[in-house]
Amino acid sequence: LFTSPRTMAAFDQYLVMDLEASGVACKDNCGIAQQQVDAAPPIQEVLAAADAFVADLPPGRRAVVTCGDYDLGTAIPAEAHHKGLAVPEWLTEWVNVKVAYGEGPGRGQDRHTMKSMLAGLGLPLEGRHHCGADDAANIAKIVIWLLGQGCTLPVTCSIDKDGQWHRRTDTAWPRGFPPPEPPVEAAEAKETKRRWGKK
């Protein structure tokens, strides 16, 4: 949980997989080895533990922030349907940080990635990309920067009990909010590309 430039609480848990995790993709992209998931609890227990973790958080406004819609819009609902799981209500709506970032002044609606957003804000990519805990920390850095510039980060999507998506249209930036100054690193990179991008 990140509500300021420091970590207030963290939940990090592997879960046992129906399929082996020893493939090249899991090892190279996520850093997951088979032995790490063999001894892990099933998804039912992990969901229950995560729900208890959220219930113990300090009261206040909160939301799940993701980098894309796939995890909560497709993966979790599909697994829940396959295994007859009840999905906690707080996992049925989320803030896709790509939407808020893309709506920012001067950024357009290009296809953004975690790496491109961090680079655009002059922030370093820390840890291993696609490792859940490291991705969460990197997303939090983007969120903290956006909040500091006046972004409101409204919920961008929700999913109902029938699996239907509902996209929100609330703007993430107050009307008339001035464009934030780009970090020096990002500005220099853009100028270099402009000068040297064409021969």
PDB file of C-alpha atoms in Angstrom:
ATOM      1  CA  LEU A   1       0.000   0.000   0.000  1.00  0.00           C
ATOM      2  CA  PHE A   2       1.487   3.320  -1.094  1.00  0.00           C
ATOM      3  CA  THR A   3      -0.267   6.514   0.045  1.00  0.00           C
ATOM      4  CA  SER A   4       2.822   8.721   0.233  1.00  0.00           C
ATOM      5  CA  PRO A   5       6.457   8.478  -0.934  1.00  0.00           C
ATOM      6  CA  ARG A   6       6.934   5.608   1.535  1.00  0.00           C
ATOM      7  CA  THR A   7       5.574   2.092   1.833  1.00  0.00           C
ATOM      8  CA  MET A   8       2.913   1.794   4.541  1.00  0.00           C
ATOM      9  CA  ALA A   9       2.263  -1.919   4.141  1.00  0.00           C
ATOM     10  CA  ALA A  10       3.022  -4.692   1.682  1.00  0.00           C
ATOM     11  CA  PHE A  11       1.416  -7.984   0.674  1.00  0.00           C
ATOM     12  CA  ASP A  12       3.633 -10.301  -1.365  1.00  0.00           C
ATOM     13  CA  GLN A  13       2.687 -13.939  -1.867  1.00  0.00           C
ATOM     14  CA  TYR A  14       3.333 -16.626  -4.472  1.00  0.00           C
ATOM     15  CA  LEU A  15       0.591 -19.163  -5.125  1.00  0.00           C
ATOM     16  CA  VAL A  16       0.685 -22.720  -6.353  1.00  0.00           C
ATOM     17  CA  MET A  17       0.057 -23.065 -10.094  1.00  0.00           C
ATOM     18  CA  ASP A  18      -1.881 -25.703 -11.982  1.00  0.00           C
ATOM     19  CA  LEU A  19       0.826 -25.671 -14.667  1.00  0.00           C
ATOM     20  CA  GLU A  20       4.554 -25.840 -14.172  1.00  0.00           C
ATOM     21  CA  ALA A  21       6.311 -22.510 -13.842  1.00  0.00           C
ATOM     22  CA  SER A  22       9.631 -23.804 -15.081  1.00  0.00           C
ATOM     23  CA  GLY A  23       9.245 -22.363 -18.576  1.00  0.00           C
ATOM     24  CA  VAL A  24      11.670 -19.834 -19.965  1.00  0.00           C
ATOM     25  CA  ALA A  25       9.048 -17.056 -19.798  1.00  0.00           C
ATOM     26  CA  CYS A  26       8.512 -17.424 -16.044  1.00  0.00           C
ATOM     27  CA  LYS A  27      12.215 -17.642 -15.304  1.00  0.00           C
ATOM     28  CA  ASP A  28      13.352 -14.840 -17.589  1.00  0.00           C
ATOM     29  CA  ASN A  29      10.419 -12.423 -17.310  1.00  0.00           C
ATOM     30  CA  CYS A  30       9.248 -12.930 -13.739  1.00  0.00           C
ATOM     31  CA  GLY A  31      12.169 -14.565 -11.974  1.00  0.00           C
ATOM     32  CA  ILE A  32       9.925 -17.363 -10.703  1.00  0.00           C
ATOM     33  CA  ALA A  33      11.396 -20.821 -10.137  1.00  0.00           C
ATOM     34  CA  GLN A  34       9.324 -23.991  -9.815  1.00  0.00           C
ATOM     35  CA  GLN A  35      10.341 -24.600  -6.195  1.00  0.00           C
ATOM     36  CA  GLN A  36       8.987 -21.179  -5.217  1.00  0.00           C
ATOM     37  CA  VAL A  37       5.448 -22.083  -6.227  1.00  0.00           C
ATOM     38  CA  ASP A  38       5.482 -25.781  -5.334  1.00  0.00           C
ATOM     39  CA  ALA A  39       5.346 -24.955  -1.619  1.00  0.00           C
ATOM     40  CA  ALA A  40       3.000 -21.979  -2.036  1.00  0.00           C
ATOM     41  CA  PRO A  41      -0.678 -21.984  -0.991  1.00  0.00           C
ATOM     42  CA  PRO A  42      -3.525 -22.266  -3.538  1.00  0.00           C
ATOM     43  CA  ILE A  43      -5.252 -19.183  -4.920  1.00  0.00           C
ATOM     44  CA  GLN A  44      -8.215 -19.613  -2.555  1.00  0.00           C
ATOM     45  CA  GLU A  45      -5.947 -19.124   0.474  1.00  0.00           C
ATOM     46  CA  VAL A  46      -4.012 -16.283  -1.127  1.00  0.00           C
ATOM     47  CA  LEU A  47      -7.227 -14.408  -1.965  1.00  0.00           C
ATOM     48  CA  ALA A  48      -8.462 -14.863   1.600  1.00  0.00           C
ATOM     49  CA  ALA A  49      -5.148 -13.621   3.001  1.00  0.00           C
ATOM     50  CA  ALA A  50      -5.164 -10.623   0.652  1.00  0.00           C
ATOM     51  CA  ASP A  51      -8.744  -9.819   1.665  1.00  0.00           C
ATOM     52  CA  ALA A  52      -7.758  -9.921   5.346  1.00  0.00           C
ATOM     53  CA  PHE A  53      -4.758  -7.707   4.584  1.00  0.00           C
ATOM     54  CA  VAL A  54      -6.985  -5.082   2.935  1.00  0.00           C
ATOM     55  CA  ALA A  55      -9.519  -5.270   5.785  1.00  0.00           C
ATOM     56  CA  ASP A  56      -6.774  -4.402   8.290  1.00  0.00           C
ATOM     57  CA  LEU A  57      -5.616  -1.312   6.380  1.00  0.00           C
ATOM     58  CA  PRO A  58      -6.274   2.117   7.880  1.00  0.00           C
ATOM     59  CA  PRO A  59      -9.687   3.527   6.928  1.00  0.00           C
ATOM     60  CA  GLY A  60      -9.889   5.913   4.017  1.00  0.00           C
ATOM     61  CA  ARG A  61     -10.305   6.157   0.263  1.00  0.00           C
ATOM     62  CA  ARG A  62      -8.362   3.478  -1.585  1.00  0.00           C
ATOM     63  CA  ALA A  63      -8.296   1.723  -4.930  1.00  0.00           C
ATOM     64  CA  VAL A  64      -6.313  -0.938  -6.741  1.00  0.00           C
ATOM     65  CA  VAL A  65      -3.995   0.612  -9.323  1.00  0.00           C
ATOM     66  CA  THR A  66      -2.876  -1.496 -12.270  1.00  0.00           C
ATOM     67  CA  CYS A  67      -0.739  -1.077 -15.373  1.00  0.00           C
ATOM     68  CA  GLY A  68      -3.362  -2.254 -17.852  1.00  0.00           C
ATOM     69  CA  ASP A  69      -6.732  -3.991 -17.586  1.00  0.00           C
ATOM     70  CA  TYR A  70      -5.732  -7.626 -18.106  1.00  0.00           C
ATOM     71  CA  ASP A  71      -5.015  -8.750 -14.541  1.00  0.00           C
ATOM     72  CA  LEU A  72      -8.294  -7.697 -12.928  1.00  0.00           C
ATOM     73  CA  GLY A  73     -10.421  -7.551 -16.068  1.00  0.00           C
ATOM     74  CA  THR A  74      -9.499 -10.932 -17.557  1.00  0.00           C
ATOM     75  CA  ALA A  75      -7.105 -13.120 -15.548  1.00  0.00           C
ATOM     76  CA  ILE A  76      -8.746 -12.977 -12.113  1.00  0.00           C
ATOM     77  CA  PRO A  77     -12.347 -13.320 -13.418  1.00  0.00           C
ATOM     78  CA  ALA A  78     -11.356 -16.256 -15.647  1.00  0.00           C
ATOM     79  CA  GLU A  79      -9.603 -18.052 -12.787  1.00  0.00           C
ATOM     80  CA  ALA A  80     -12.497 -17.329 -10.447  1.00  0.00           C
ATOM     81  CA  HIS A  81     -14.991 -18.740 -12.955  1.00  0.00           C
ATOM     82  CA  HIS A  82     -12.828 -21.820 -13.567  1.00  0.00           C
ATOM     83  CA  LYS A  83     -12.462 -22.607  -9.862  1.00  0.00           C
ATOM     84  CA  GLY A  84     -15.752 -21.267  -8.509  1.00  0.00           C
ATOM     85  CA  LEU A  85     -14.076 -18.532  -6.465  1.00  0.00           C
ATOM     86  CA  ALA A  86     -15.712 -15.499  -4.933  1.00  0.00           C
ATOM     87  CA  VAL A  87     -13.778 -12.378  -5.948  1.00  0.00           C
ATOM     88  CA  PRO A  88     -13.531  -9.715  -3.207  1.00  0.00           C
ATOM     89  CA  GLU A  89     -15.418  -6.540  -4.092  1.00  0.00           C
ATOM     90  CA  TRP A  90     -12.259  -4.425  -3.967  1.00  0.00           C
ATOM     91  CA  LEU A  91     -10.866  -6.470  -6.868  1.00  0.00           C
ATOM     92  CA  THR A  92     -13.821  -5.681  -9.136  1.00  0.00           C
ATOM     93  CA  GLU A  93     -12.813  -2.089  -9.928  1.00  0.00           C
ATOM     94  CA  TRP A  94      -9.457  -0.535 -10.571  1.00  0.00           C
ATOM     95  CA  VAL A  95      -7.436   2.447 -11.756  1.00  0.00           C
ATOM     96  CA  ASN A  96      -5.474   1.747 -14.935  1.00  0.00           C
ATOM     97  CA  VAL A  97      -2.528   4.093 -14.505  1.00  0.00           C
ATOM     98  CA  LYS A  98      -1.946   4.069 -18.286  1.00  0.00           C
ATOM     99  CA  VAL A  99      -5.234   5.922 -18.745  1.00  0.00           C
ATOM    100  CA  ALA A 100      -4.406   8.662 -16.244  1.00  0.00           C
ATOM    101  CA  TYR A 101      -0.887   9.047 -17.621  1.00  0.00           C
ATOM    102  CA  GLY A 102      -2.125   9.162 -21.226  1.00  0.00           C
ATOM    103  CA  GLU A 103      -4.682  11.849 -20.400  1.00  0.00           C
ATOM    104  CA  GLY A 104      -1.976  14.077 -18.970  1.00  0.00           C
ATOM    105  CA  PRO A 105      -1.262  17.376 -20.734  1.00  0.00           C
ATOM    106  CA  GLY A 106       0.974  16.961 -23.752  1.00  0.00           C
ATOM    107  CA  ARG A 107       1.207  13.172 -23.695  1.00  0.00           C
ATOM    108  CA  GLY A 108      -1.480  12.058 -26.141  1.00  0.00           C
ATOM    109  CA  GLN A 109      -3.081   8.636 -26.265  1.00  0.00           C
ATOM    110  CA  ASP A 110      -0.106   6.583 -27.414  1.00  0.00           C
ATOM    111  CA  ARG A 111       0.274   2.991 -26.265  1.00  0.00           C
ATOM    112  CA  HIS A 112       2.062   3.422 -22.950  1.00  0.00           C
ATOM    113  CA  THR A 113       4.016   0.794 -21.029  1.00  0.00           C
ATOM    114  CA  MET A 114       5.441   0.830 -17.532  1.00  0.00           C
ATOM    115  CA  LYS A 115       8.909   1.426 -18.972  1.00  0.00           C
ATOM    116  CA  SER A 116       7.776   4.262 -21.233  1.00  0.00           C
ATOM    117  CA  MET A 117       5.845   5.971 -18.434  1.00  0.00           C
ATOM    118  CA  LEU A 118       8.804   5.800 -16.059  1.00  0.00           C
ATOM    119  CA  ALA A 119      11.125   7.078 -18.779  1.00  0.00           C
ATOM    120  CA  GLY A 120       8.701   9.868 -19.655  1.00  0.00           C
ATOM    121  CA  LEU A 121       8.710  11.018 -16.038  1.00  0.00           C
ATOM    122  CA  GLY A 122      12.460  10.653 -15.632  1.00  0.00           C
ATOM    123  CA  LEU A 123      12.047   7.857 -13.075  1.00  0.00           C
ATOM    124  CA  PRO A 124      14.241   4.742 -12.973  1.00  0.00           C
ATOM    125  CA  LEU A 125      12.888   1.228 -13.473  1.00  0.00           C
ATOM    126  CA  GLU A 126      13.886  -0.547 -10.276  1.00  0.00           C
ATOM    127  CA  GLY A 127      14.064  -4.294  -9.703  1.00  0.00           C
ATOM    128  CA  ARG A 128      12.910  -6.897 -12.210  1.00  0.00           C
ATOM    129  CA  HIS A 129      10.225  -5.922 -14.712  1.00  0.00           C
ATOM    130  CA  HIS A 130       7.247  -8.364 -14.499  1.00  0.00           C
ATOM    131  CA  CYS A 131       8.104  -9.371 -10.926  1.00  0.00           C
ATOM    132  CA  GLY A 132       4.910  -8.560  -9.015  1.00  0.00           C
ATOM    133  CA  ALA A 133       6.484  -6.825  -6.025  1.00  0.00           C
ATOM    134  CA  ASP A 134       8.873  -4.782  -8.187  1.00  0.00           C
ATOM    135  CA  ASP A 135       6.097  -3.850 -10.628  1.00  0.00           C
ATOM    136  CA  ALA A 136       3.949  -2.662  -7.716  1.00  0.00           C
ATOM    137  CA  ALA A 137       6.773  -0.447  -6.446  1.00  0.00           C
ATOM    138  CA  ASN A 138       7.367   1.029  -9.905  1.00  0.00           C
ATOM    139  CA  ILE A 139       3.645   1.660 -10.464  1.00  0.00           C
ATOM    140  CA  ALA A 140       3.524   3.365  -7.069  1.00  0.00           C
ATOM    141  CA  LYS A 141       6.270   5.765  -8.140  1.00  0.00           C
ATOM    142  CA  ILE A 142       4.214   6.744 -11.176  1.00  0.00           C
ATOM    143  CA  VAL A 143       1.113   7.167  -9.002  1.00  0.00           C
ATOM    144  CA  ILE A 144       2.925   9.349  -6.484  1.00  0.00           C
ATOM    145  CA  TRP A 145       4.243  11.569  -9.287  1.00  0.00           C
ATOM    146  CA  LEU A 146       0.802  11.902 -10.879  1.00  0.00           C
ATOM    147  CA  LEU A 147      -0.865  12.748  -7.557  1.00  0.00           C
ATOM    148  CA  GLY A 148       1.794  15.357  -6.920  1.00  0.00           C
ATOM    149  CA  GLN A 149       0.881  17.037 -10.223  1.00  0.00           C
ATOM    150  CA  GLY A 150      -2.829  17.220  -9.382  1.00  0.00           C
ATOM    151  CA  CYS A 151      -4.060  14.041 -11.076  1.00  0.00           C
ATOM    152  CA  THR A 152      -7.137  12.655  -9.297  1.00  0.00           C
ATOM    153  CA  LEU A 153      -6.729   8.999 -10.418  1.00  0.00           C
ATOM    154  CA  PRO A 154     -10.422   8.077 -10.689  1.00  0.00           C
ATOM    155  CA  VAL A 155     -11.497   4.458 -11.145  1.00  0.00           C
ATOM    156  CA  THR A 156     -11.184   3.695 -14.859  1.00  0.00           C
ATOM    157  CA  CYS A 157     -12.920   0.324 -15.116  1.00  0.00           C
ATOM    158  CA  SER A 158     -15.088  -2.096 -13.159  1.00  0.00           C
ATOM    159  CA  ILE A 159     -16.535  -5.533 -13.797  1.00  0.00           C
ATOM    160  CA  ASP A 160     -19.941  -6.764 -12.641  1.00  0.00           C
ATOM    161  CA  LYS A 161     -21.034 -10.205 -11.426  1.00  0.00           C
ATOM    162  CA  ASP A 162     -21.895 -11.194 -14.993  1.00  0.00           C
ATOM    163  CA  GLY A 163     -18.385 -10.418 -16.186  1.00  0.00           C
ATOM    164  CA  GLN A 164     -19.376  -7.273 -18.067  1.00  0.00           C
ATOM    165  CA  TRP A 165     -16.858  -4.440 -18.147  1.00  0.00           C
ATOM    166  CA  HIS A 166     -17.894  -0.882 -17.388  1.00  0.00           C
ATOM    167  CA  ARG A 167     -15.440   1.830 -18.371  1.00  0.00           C
ATOM    168  CA  ARG A 168     -15.554   5.147 -16.573  1.00  0.00           C
ATOM    169  CA  THR A 169     -15.228   8.459 -18.361  1.00  0.00           C
ATOM    170  CA  ASP A 170     -14.229  10.717 -15.453  1.00  0.00           C
ATOM    171  CA  THR A 171     -11.215  12.807 -16.397  1.00  0.00           C
ATOM    172  CA  ALA A 172      -8.088  12.244 -14.346  1.00  0.00           C
ATOM    173  CA  TRP A 173      -6.924  15.833 -14.659  1.00  0.00           C
ATOM    174  CA  PRO A 174      -8.833  18.914 -13.452  1.00  0.00           C
ATOM    175  CA  ARG A 175     -10.029  21.018 -16.369  1.00  0.00           C
ATOM    176  CA  GLY A 176      -7.575  23.784 -17.137  1.00  0.00           C
ATOM    177  CA  PHE A 177      -4.772  22.212 -15.104  1.00  0.00           C
ATOM    178  CA  PRO A 178      -1.431  23.456 -16.502  1.00  0.00           C
ATOM    179  CA  PRO A 179       0.931  20.941 -18.110  1.00  0.00           C
ATOM    180  CA  PRO A 180       3.577  19.743 -15.637  1.00  0.00           C
ATOM    181  CA  GLU A 181       7.191  20.566 -16.375  1.00  0.00           C
ATOM    182  CA  PRO A 182       8.901  17.476 -17.811  1.00  0.00           C
ATOM    183  CA  PRO A 183      11.869  16.114 -15.852  1.00  0.00           C
ATOM    184  CA  VAL A 184      15.226  17.309 -17.156  1.00  0.00           C
ATOM    185  CA  GLU A 185      16.197  13.813 -18.282  1.00  0.00           C
ATOM    186  CA  ALA A 186      13.003  13.379 -20.322  1.00  0.00           C
ATOM    187  CA  ALA A 187      13.299  16.833 -21.875  1.00  0.00           C
ATOM    188  CA  GLU A 188      16.910  16.201 -22.877  1.00  0.00           C
ATOM    189  CA  ALA A 189      16.031  12.817 -24.389  1.00  0.00           C
ATOM    190  CA  LYS A 190      13.226  14.386 -26.429  1.00  0.00           C
ATOM    191  CA  GLU A 191      15.524  17.141 -27.703  1.00  0.00           C
ATOM    192  CA  THR A 192      18.207  14.605 -28.648  1.00  0.00           C
ATOM    193  CA  LYS A 193      15.644  12.531 -30.575  1.00  0.00           C
ATOM    194  CA  ARG A 194      14.431  15.652 -32.390  1.00  0.00           C
ATOM    195  CA  ARG A 195      17.957  16.654 -33.398  1.00  0.00           C
ATOM    196  CA  TRP A 196      19.306  13.229 -34.267  1.00  0.00           C
ATOM    197  CA  GLY A 197      16.189  11.249 -35.203  1.00  0.00           C
ATOM    198  CA  LYS A 198      16.511  12.117 -38.882  1.00  0.00           C
ATOM    199  CA  LYS A 199      19.566  12.211 -41.091  1.00  0.00           C
TER     200      LYS A 199
END
